[in-house]
Short mmCIF file of C-alpha atoms in Angstrom, two decimals:
data_model
loop_
_atom_site.label_atom_id
_atom_site.label_comp_id
_atom_site.label_asym_id
_atom_site.label_seq_id
_atom_site.Cartn_x
_atom_site.Cartn_y
_atom_site.Cartn_z
CA MET A 1 -52.77 19.49 12.29
CA ILE A 2 -56.28 20.48 12.57
CA THR A 3 -59.37 20.17 10.74
CA GLN A 4 -61.51 22.48 9.23
CA CYS A 5 -64.72 21.18 11.32
CA CYS A 6 -62.31 21.44 14.70
CA VAL A 7 -61.71 25.23 13.10
CA GLU A 8 -65.60 26.09 12.84
CA ALA A 9 -66.03 24.62 16.19
CA LEU A 10 -63.08 27.11 18.23
CA TYR A 11 -65.24 30.15 16.01
CA LYS A 12 -68.29 29.35 17.66
CA LEU A 13 -66.75 29.63 20.93
CA GLY A 14 -66.81 33.05 21.13
CA PRO A 15 -64.54 36.04 20.75
CA GLU A 16 -63.11 34.97 24.15
CA TYR A 17 -61.31 32.26 22.59
CA GLN A 18 -59.77 34.16 19.80
CA LYS A 19 -56.16 33.26 21.26
CA GLN A 20 -56.85 29.52 20.66
CA VAL A 21 -58.35 30.27 17.03
CA ASN A 22 -55.01 32.37 16.12
CA THR A 23 -52.89 29.33 17.63
CA ALA A 24 -54.92 26.80 15.65
CA LYS A 25 -54.51 28.71 12.54
CA THR A 26 -50.84 27.98 12.69
CA PHE A 27 -51.20 24.53 12.40
CA GLU A 28 -51.61 22.44 8.82
CA ARG A 29 -55.15 22.16 7.86
CA ARG A 30 -56.53 18.37 7.05
CA ARG A 31 -59.33 18.85 4.53
CA CYS A 32 -62.12 16.57 5.95
CA ASN A 33 -64.15 16.92 2.94
CA HIS A 34 -67.35 17.51 5.23
CA ARG A 35 -69.48 19.62 3.43
CA GLU A 36 -71.55 21.09 6.68
CA ALA A 37 -69.63 20.92 10.10
CA LEU A 38 -69.40 18.23 12.10
CA ASP A 39 -68.90 17.90 15.82
CA PRO A 40 -65.29 18.07 16.58
CA ASP A 41 -65.56 14.05 17.72
CA GLU A 42 -67.15 12.80 14.96
CA CYS A 43 -64.95 14.77 12.21
CA LEU A 44 -61.68 13.21 14.10
CA LYS A 45 -63.66 9.52 14.33
CA ASP A 46 -64.03 9.84 10.32
CA VAL A 47 -60.76 11.31 9.71
CA ILE A 48 -58.92 8.57 11.33
CA GLY A 49 -60.97 5.71 10.26
CA PRO A 50 -61.06 2.06 11.89
CA THR A 51 -57.69 1.03 11.13
CA ASN A 52 -55.78 4.57 11.32
CA LYS A 53 -54.35 4.05 7.08
CA HIS A 54 -52.08 7.52 7.66
CA ASN A 55 -50.93 6.56 10.73
CA TYR A 56 -52.19 9.67 13.01
CA VAL A 57 -51.68 10.68 16.40
CA LEU A 58 -54.51 11.95 18.19
CA ALA A 59 -54.00 14.73 20.56
CA ALA A 60 -57.86 15.60 22.69
CA GLN A 61 -58.80 16.25 25.73
CA SER A 62 -62.55 14.76 25.15
CA ALA A 63 -62.69 11.41 27.00
CA PRO A 64 -65.25 9.95 25.45
CA LEU A 65 -63.37 10.62 21.80
CA ARG A 66 -60.04 9.00 23.88
CA ILE A 67 -61.93 5.93 24.66
CA ALA A 68 -64.18 5.69 21.47
CA LEU A 69 -60.84 5.57 19.47
CA GLN A 70 -59.18 2.85 21.80
CA LYS A 71 -60.72 0.36 19.76
CA VAL A 72 -58.38 1.55 16.49
CA PRO A 73 -55.18 -0.50 16.70
CA GLY A 74 -51.94 1.38 16.34
CA LEU A 75 -53.28 4.84 17.60
CA PRO A 76 -50.87 6.66 19.79
CA ILE A 77 -53.44 8.99 22.11
CA VAL A 78 -51.93 12.05 23.88
CA HIS A 79 -53.40 14.35 26.23
CA PHE A 80 -52.76 16.82 29.12
CA ASN A 81 -53.12 15.53 32.74
CA PRO A 82 -54.39 17.39 35.71
CA ARG A 83 -51.61 18.87 35.97
CA GLN A 84 -50.97 20.27 32.64
CA VAL A 85 -48.26 17.76 31.60
CA PRO A 86 -48.69 16.27 28.09
CA VAL A 87 -49.21 12.20 28.81
CA LEU A 88 -49.01 9.57 25.98
CA SER A 89 -51.58 6.84 26.90
CA PRO A 90 -50.56 3.23 27.26
CA PRO A 91 -51.24 0.72 24.27
CA SER A 92 -54.99 -0.22 23.62
CA ILE A 93 -55.85 -3.69 24.02
CA ALA A 94 -57.11 -3.69 20.42
CA THR A 95 -52.97 -2.72 19.85
CA THR A 96 -51.60 -5.26 21.66
CA ARG A 97 -53.62 -8.18 20.31
CA THR A 98 -52.59 -6.78 17.01
CA LYS A 99 -49.09 -7.04 17.87
CA ASN A 100 -49.52 -10.18 19.03
CA GLU A 101 -50.78 -11.57 16.19
CA MET A 102 -48.75 -9.88 13.57
CA GLU A 103 -45.63 -11.54 16.14
CA GLU A 104 -47.35 -14.72 15.81
CA LYS A 105 -47.87 -14.68 11.78
CA LYS A 106 -43.98 -14.29 11.30
CA ARG A 107 -43.36 -16.83 13.58
CA LYS A 108 -45.32 -19.35 11.64
CA GLU A 109 -43.70 -17.98 8.61
CA GLY A 110 -40.12 -18.51 9.43
CA GLU A 111 -40.88 -22.08 10.65
CA MET A 112 -42.29 -22.53 7.58
CA GLY A 113 -39.30 -21.35 5.51
CA ALA A 114 -36.95 -23.31 7.83
CA GLU A 115 -38.74 -26.74 6.81
CA VAL A 116 -38.91 -26.04 3.23
CA VAL A 117 -34.99 -24.81 3.60
CA ASP A 118 -34.69 -28.48 5.29
CA GLY A 119 -36.23 -30.43 2.59
CA ASP A 120 -38.84 -32.17 4.82
CA ASN A 121 -41.99 -31.22 3.43
CA VAL A 122 -40.32 -30.98 -0.19
CA ILE A 123 -41.90 -33.86 -2.64
CA GLY A 124 -38.82 -36.18 -3.23
CA GLY A 125 -36.69 -34.11 -0.42
CA SER A 126 -34.87 -35.82 2.32
CA THR A 127 -37.06 -38.42 4.61
CA SER A 128 -35.54 -37.65 8.04
CA THR A 129 -37.25 -37.54 11.12
CA SER A 130 -39.35 -33.87 11.82
CA ARG A 131 -36.80 -31.44 13.61
CA THR A 132 -37.98 -28.83 16.17
CA PRO A 133 -37.32 -25.01 15.00
CA ALA A 134 -35.04 -24.95 17.46
CA GLU A 135 -32.54 -27.63 16.18
CA VAL A 136 -32.87 -26.48 12.91
CA ARG A 137 -31.99 -22.87 14.09
CA GLY A 138 -29.50 -24.09 16.12
CA LYS A 139 -27.39 -25.35 12.79
CA ARG A 140 -24.83 -22.86 11.15
CA LYS A 141 -23.41 -23.64 7.81
CA THR A 142 -19.46 -24.15 7.52
CA LYS A 143 -18.00 -20.86 5.87
CA ALA A 144 -15.36 -21.21 3.28
CA PRO A 145 -11.79 -19.76 4.51
CA ASN A 146 -10.86 -16.34 4.07
CA PRO A 147 -9.20 -16.22 0.99
CA LEU A 148 -6.74 -13.40 2.02
CA SER A 149 -5.47 -15.57 4.74
CA MET A 150 -4.17 -18.23 2.58
CA ARG A 151 -0.84 -18.73 1.14
CA LYS A 152 -0.81 -19.03 -2.76
CA LYS A 153 -0.11 -22.41 -4.09
CA LYS A 154 3.33 -22.21 -5.83
CA VAL A 155 2.89 -23.49 -9.72
CA GLU A 156 5.35 -26.39 -10.70
CA GLN A 157 6.59 -25.90 -14.25
CA PRO A 158 6.57 -29.14 -16.04
CA LYS A 159 10.30 -30.57 -16.86
CA ARG A 160 10.37 -30.00 -20.29
CA ALA A 161 9.73 -26.16 -19.50
CA ARG A 162 12.26 -25.89 -17.22
CA GLU A 163 14.70 -27.56 -19.09
CA GLU A 164 14.37 -25.25 -22.14
CA VAL A 165 14.66 -22.02 -19.80
CA GLU A 166 18.01 -23.57 -18.70
CA GLU A 167 19.22 -23.86 -22.08
CA GLU A 168 18.21 -20.71 -23.07
CA ASP A 169 20.41 -19.46 -20.23
CA LEU A 170 23.53 -21.96 -20.91
CA GLY A 171 22.76 -20.05 -24.61
CA VAL A 172 23.04 -16.65 -23.57
CA GLU A 173 26.07 -17.16 -21.27
CA SER A 174 27.91 -19.19 -23.87
CA MET A 175 27.21 -15.95 -26.33
CA GLY A 176 28.54 -13.79 -23.57
CA GLU A 177 31.57 -15.61 -23.29
CA LYS A 178 32.29 -16.08 -26.67
CA GLU A 179 31.62 -11.97 -27.45
CA GLU A 180 34.37 -11.41 -24.03
CA GLY A 181 37.04 -14.02 -25.90
CA GLY A 182 36.60 -12.19 -29.15
CA THR A 183 37.35 -8.87 -28.11
CA GLY A 184 40.19 -10.38 -25.79
CA ASP A 185 41.85 -12.03 -28.94
CA GLY A 186 41.34 -9.02 -31.18
CA GLU A 187 43.03 -6.64 -28.84
CA THR A 188 45.90 -8.63 -28.38
CA GLU A 189 46.37 -9.19 -32.00
CA THR A 190 46.02 -5.54 -32.58
CA GLY A 191 48.59 -5.19 -30.01
CA GLY A 192 51.08 -7.77 -31.62
CA LYS A 193 50.92 -6.28 -34.79
CA ARG A 194 51.67 -2.65 -33.29
CA ARG A 195 54.62 -3.86 -31.34
CA LYS A 196 55.68 -6.22 -34.77
CA LYS A 197 55.71 -2.45 -36.48
CA ARG A 198 57.46 -0.56 -33.98
CA LYS A 199 59.91 -3.40 -34.04
CA ARG A 200 60.05 -3.21 -37.72
CA GLY A 201 60.90 0.23 -37.24
CA ARG A 202 63.54 0.37 -35.05
CA GLY A 203 65.04 -1.76 -36.88
CA LYS A 204 65.26 0.01 -39.93
CA GLY A 205 66.37 3.01 -38.42
CA ALA A 206 69.44 0.89 -36.77
CA VAL A 207 70.24 -0.52 -40.06
CA ALA A 208 70.23 3.11 -41.53
CA GLU A 209 72.57 4.63 -39.12
CA ALA A 210 74.97 1.68 -39.38
CA ARG A 211 75.22 2.42 -43.43
CA ALA A 212 75.02 5.92 -42.47
CA GLU A 213 78.43 5.61 -40.54
CA LEU A 214 80.11 3.32 -42.96
CA ALA A 215 79.69 5.94 -45.38
CA GLY A 216 80.82 8.64 -43.69
CA MET A 217 83.83 6.63 -42.90
CA GLU A 218 84.53 5.89 -46.32
CA SER A 219 84.20 8.98 -47.40
CA GLY A 220 86.60 10.15 -44.79
CA SER A 221 89.25 7.62 -46.23
CA GLU A 222 88.86 8.54 -49.76
CA GLY A 223 89.63 12.47 -48.59
CA GLY A 224 92.38 11.46 -46.78
CA SER A 225 93.79 9.94 -49.54
CA ASP A 226 93.57 11.94 -52.02
CA SER A 227 95.34 14.80 -49.82
CA GLU A 228 98.12 12.62 -49.81
#
């Protein structure tokens, strides 16, 4: 990213720096909103501002500009060393101071939160002795057991429900026995009737045969007497 004022400064260097101008044209153009082109250092100072609101990273070879912008906290600065190697400058004093202040603020907020949870600074809370932050942090709440690792409790049925279930089971068994017994008796009765019918049939046949034999004998005797 490059500002319009920096591009104008490259044009003013002459045709010898046309390659640098062409390279600068490939960068994203940052509108600095300066009606008249300013010095590149002044333009960059104005764009970055005192707090680096937009989180820019400065890449510049101007030593006065880098020294002046070290007062801005949280501004990374990149430049080339004498061996033409890109180098990231170490954090400035302003950056280190701001970082320490933010950490201290977070630490105090954490202590205040721990005291509020403890109940010492709440109206109507516990009147226990003051505790250090280390003691407050050292406390750990007991966790509940894992429900998946616990065995389920057996639900015991009341006595009345058990008795009703047993009576129903007995009733079902007795009904089954009656049905089985009824089918057996029917079979025996039907079998007995069949047997009786068969016996009766056989008896009638024997009597009929005997009568037929007697009738034949009588007819034979009558025929013999006639012939005499």
